Coordinates of C-alpha atoms and ligand atoms in Angstrom, one line a residue:
X1 CA 0.1 -0.1 0.2
X2 CA 1.3 3.5 -1.1
X3 CA -0.3 6.6 0.0
X4 CA 0.4 9.9 -2.0
X5 CA -0.2 13.3 -1.0
X6 CA -0.2 15.4 -4.1
X7 CA -0.3 19.4 -3.6
X8 CA -1.6 21.2 -6.7
X9 CA -3.2 24.6 -7.8
X10 CA -5.5 22.7 -10.2
X11 CA -6.5 19.4 -8.8
X12 CA -9.0 18.7 -11.4
X13 CA -6.0 18.1 -13.7
X14 CA -5.1 14.9 -11.7
X15 CA -8.7 13.3 -11.3
X16 CA -9.3 11.9 -14.7
X17 CA -5.6 10.1 -15.2
X18 CA -6.0 8.3 -11.9
X19 CA -9.7 7.4 -11.6
X20 CA -9.5 4.8 -14.6
X21 CA -8.4 1.3 -15.2
X22 CA -5.4 0.0 -13.4
X23 CA -5.1 3.0 -11.2
X24 CA -8.8 2.9 -10.1
X25 CA -8.5 -0.6 -9.3
X26 CA -5.6 -0.5 -7.2
X27 CA -7.2 2.4 -5.3
X28 CA -10.4 0.0 -5.1
X29 CA -8.2 -3.0 -3.7
X30 CA -6.9 -0.3 -0.9
X31 CA -3.2 -0.6 -2.8
X32 CA -2.9 2.7 -3.6
X33 CA -4.4 5.8 -1.9
X34 CA -4.2 9.1 -3.8
X35 CA -5.0 12.2 -1.7
X36 CA -5.1 15.6 -3.6
X37 CA -4.8 18.9 -1.7
X38 CA -6.0 22.1 -3.2
X39 CA -3.2 24.6 -2.6
X40 CA -5.5 27.4 -3.7
X41 CA -7.5 26.6 -0.2
X42 CA -4.6 27.5 1.8
X43 CA -4.0 30.8 -0.1
X44 CA -3.9 34.0 1.6
X45 CA -6.3 36.8 1.9
X46 CA -9.9 37.4 0.5
X47 CA -8.5 36.2 -3.3
X48 CA -6.9 33.1 -1.5
X49 CA -3.6 34.2 -3.2
X50 CA -0.9 31.6 -4.0
X51 CA 1.3 33.3 -6.3
X52 CA 3.2 36.6 -6.7
X53 CA 5.9 38.4 -8.8
X54 CA 9.3 37.2 -8.7
X55 CA 11.8 39.4 -6.8
X56 CA 14.4 40.7 -9.2
X57 CA 12.0 41.1 -12.2
X58 CA 11.2 38.9 -15.0
X59 CA 8.2 37.5 -16.5
X60 CA 6.3 35.2 -14.6
X61 CA 4.3 34.4 -11.6
X62 CA 6.0 32.3 -8.7
X63 CA 4.0 30.0 -6.2
X64 CA 4.7 31.7 -2.7
X65 CA 6.3 29.8 0.1
X66 CA 3.6 30.5 2.8
X67 CA 0.6 28.5 1.3
X68 CA 3.1 25.7 0.4
X69 CA 4.4 25.5 3.6
X70 CA 1.1 25.4 5.5
X71 CA -0.2 22.5 3.7
X72 CA 3.2 20.7 3.6
X73 CA 3.9 21.2 7.4
X74 CA 0.3 20.1 8.0
X75 CA 0.6 17.0 6.2
X76 CA 4.2 16.4 8.1
X77 CA 2.4 16.4 11.5
X78 CA 0.0 13.8 10.3
X79 CA 2.8 11.0 8.8
X80 CA 6.4 10.7 8.1
X81 CA 6.9 10.9 4.6
X82 CA 9.7 8.8 2.8
X83 CA 10.4 11.3 0.0
X84 CA 8.6 14.9 -0.4
X85 CA 9.1 15.2 -4.2
X86 CA 9.0 18.3 -6.3
X87 CA 8.2 17.9 -10.3
X88 CA 10.5 20.2 -11.9
X89 CA 12.3 20.3 -15.5
X90 CA 15.5 20.8 -13.8
X91 CA 15.4 17.5 -11.6
X92 CA 16.9 14.2 -12.0
X93 CA 15.4 12.4 -15.3
X94 CA 12.7 9.8 -14.3
X95 CA 13.4 6.2 -15.2
X96 CA 12.4 2.7 -14.4
X97 CA 14.8 2.3 -11.6
X98 CA 13.7 5.8 -9.9
X99 CA 10.2 4.1 -10.2
X100 CA 11.3 0.7 -8.6
X101 CA 13.2 2.6 -5.9
X102 CA 10.0 4.9 -5.0
X103 CA 7.4 1.9 -5.2
X104 CA 9.1 0.2 -1.9
X105 CA 8.0 3.5 0.1
X106 CA 4.9 4.0 1.8
X107 CA 4.1 7.9 2.2
X108 CA 5.2 9.9 -0.9
X109 CA 4.2 13.7 -1.1
X110 CA 4.2 15.4 -4.6
X111 CA 4.5 19.0 -5.0
X112 CA 3.2 20.2 -8.3
X113 CA 4.5 23.3 -9.4
X114 CA 3.1 26.2 -11.8
X115 CA 3.6 29.3 -13.4
X116 CA 7.3 30.0 -13.2
X117 CA 7.6 27.2 -10.4
X118 CA 7.7 27.4 -6.5
X119 CA 9.8 29.8 -4.4
X120 CA 13.1 28.2 -3.9
X121 CA 12.9 28.3 0.0
X122 CA 10.3 25.5 -0.1
X123 CA 12.7 23.5 -2.1
X124 CA 15.6 24.0 0.6
X125 CA 13.3 23.6 3.4
X126 CA 11.0 20.6 2.7
X127 CA 11.9 18.9 -0.9
X128 CA 14.0 15.9 -0.4
X129 CA 13.9 14.4 -4.2
X130 CA 13.4 16.8 -7.6
X131 CA 12.3 14.8 -10.4
X132 CA 11.9 15.7 -14.2
X133 CA 10.0 13.6 -16.3
X134 CA 11.9 14.7 -19.4
X135 CA 13.7 17.7 -20.9
X136 CA 10.5 19.8 -22.1
X137 CA 8.4 21.9 -20.0
X138 CA 5.0 21.7 -19.3
X139 CA 2.7 24.4 -17.7
X140 CA 2.1 22.5 -14.5
X141 CA 3.6 19.7 -12.5
X142 CA 0.2 17.7 -12.7
X143 CA 0.4 15.8 -15.6
X144 CA 4.4 14.6 -14.2
X145 CA 2.8 13.7 -10.9
X146 CA 0.2 11.7 -12.7
X147 CA 2.8 9.6 -14.5
X148 CA 5.1 9.3 -11.5
X149 CA 1.6 7.8 -9.5
X150 CA 0.8 5.5 -12.5
X151 CA 4.1 4.2 -12.7
X152 CA 4.7 3.4 -9.3
X153 CA 1.4 2.3 -8.6
X154 CA 1.6 -0.5 -11.3
X155 CA 4.6 -1.8 -9.5
X156 CA 3.0 -2.4 -6.2
X157 CA 2.4 -6.1 -6.0
X158 CA -1.4 -7.1 -6.7
X159 CA -2.0 -4.0 -8.6
X160 CA -1.6 -5.7 -12.0
X161 CA -3.6 -9.1 -12.4
X162 CA -0.1 -11.3 -13.4
X163 CA 1.8 -9.4 -10.7
X164 CA 5.0 -11.0 -12.6
X165 CA 4.1 -9.0 -15.6
X166 CA 5.4 -6.1 -14.6
X167 CA 9.0 -7.5 -14.0
X168 CA 8.8 -8.0 -17.8
X169 CA 7.8 -4.8 -19.1
X170 CA 10.2 -2.6 -21.2
X171 CA 13.1 -1.1 -19.2
X172 CA 12.6 -3.6 -16.2
X173 CA 15.1 -6.2 -17.4
X174 CA 17.3 -4.2 -19.6
X175 CA 15.5 -4.9 -22.5
X176 CA 12.6 -3.4 -24.6
X177 CA 9.5 -5.4 -25.0
X178 CA 9.3 -7.8 -28.2
X179 CA 6.6 -7.4 -30.7
X180 CA 3.2 -8.8 -29.5
X181 CA 0.2 -9.7 -31.3
X182 CA -3.6 -10.8 -30.3
X183 CA -6.2 -12.7 -32.7
X184 CA -6.5 -12.6 -35.7
X185 CA -3.5 -14.6 -36.6
X186 CA -4.0 -12.8 -40.1
X187 CA -4.4 -9.2 -40.6
X188 CA -4.5 -7.3 -43.9
X189 CA -2.1 -10.0 -45.5
X190 CA 0.6 -9.6 -42.1
X191 CA 0.3 -12.8 -40.5
X192 CA 1.4 -13.5 -36.8
X193 CA 5.1 -15.0 -36.8
X194 CA 4.6 -19.3 -36.7
X195 CA 6.5 -19.7 -33.7
X196 CA 4.1 -17.9 -31.5
X197 CA 1.3 -20.2 -32.7
X198 CA 3.5 -23.2 -32.1
X199 CA 2.6 -24.0 -28.6
X200 CA 6.6 -24.5 -27.9
X201 CA 7.3 -22.7 -24.8
X202 CA 10.8 -22.8 -25.4
X203 CA 10.9 -21.8 -29.0
X204 CA 8.5 -19.2 -28.0
X205 CA 10.8 -17.6 -25.3
X206 CA 13.9 -17.7 -27.7
X207 CA 11.9 -15.9 -30.5
X208 CA 10.9 -13.2 -27.9
X209 CA 14.5 -12.9 -26.5
X210 CA 15.9 -12.7 -30.0
X211 CA 13.6 -9.7 -30.6
X212 CA 13.9 -7.8 -27.2
X213 CA 15.9 -5.0 -28.2
X214 CA 18.6 -3.7 -25.3
X215 CA 17.6 -0.8 -23.2
X216 CA 20.5 0.9 -24.3
X217 CA 19.7 1.3 -28.0
X218 CA 17.3 3.8 -27.1
X219 CA 19.5 6.2 -25.5
X220 CA 21.1 6.9 -28.8
Ligands
SAH301 N1 10.4 28.2 -14.6 C1 10.8 26.6 -14.7 C2 9.5 25.6 -15.5 C3 8.2 26.2 -14.9 S1 7.2 25.1 -15.6 C4 12.1 26.3 -15.5 O1 12.5 26.9 -16.4 O2 12.9 25.3 -14.9 C5 5.9 24.9 -14.6 C6 5.8 23.8 -13.4 O3 5.5 22.6 -14.2 C7 7.2 23.4 -12.9 O4 7.2 24.1 -11.6 C8 7.1 21.6 -12.4 O5 6.4 21.5 -11.6 C9 6.3 21.7 -13.8 N2 7.1 20.8 -15.1 C10 7.1 21.5 -16.0 N3 7.7 20.7 -16.9 C11 8.2 19.6 -16.3 C12 9.1 18.5 -16.4 N4 9.7 18.3 -17.9 N5 8.9 17.4 -15.3 C13 8.4 17.7 -14.1 N6 7.8 18.7 -13.8 C14 7.7 19.8 -14.9

């Protein structure tokens, strides 16, 4: 069971990606708990302000430290977090081995940035781990957070129907997955490789091995 607490200025962005299919089943089975916290409700003043101009000038608003600190501290008072993660393009680039490591934890907090990002002092005071999902920039940390929860959630034992199947996914064993086929055996003149219909497990295994590309290749 892993519990994620996600802090977001736009919680609606997180609802749909995590409330269908495998993730929803994981929640229903009690293996995954995802709590989304609306930063706006911790905003200051009449307008529930959560952002402000950047010191030193420059375009773009910054999420102010006060509301973030309040919600983070409130959560930290309730339980101990294994990691407080800030999703950010200048973090360490996410990959399967980070997902594997994080899947062994019980409580993970994720902070989603917005606009230009969050005040540096929140990173200095609270954040234990900074993760980027790739070398490109999105407008908020919500989609990156959903990617984290999905990729970690499917690794929790019992979430996938056939538990062992996650072990053979691409990137997990240093190989990329071989081609896969389902019915019909012939489609628009393209046939399924005969060996896969042979019922010979050893031959099938050898074929799959031969057609699994090494992970290194994708990093060219
Ligand atoms: N000014 C920042 C980008 C801010 S983008 C910079 O130049 O680095 C706004 C927010 O979107 C960030 O705070 C972060 O939470 C999220 N975000 C954008 N791209 C991301 C990425 N590649 N990985 C993880 N989070 C990202």
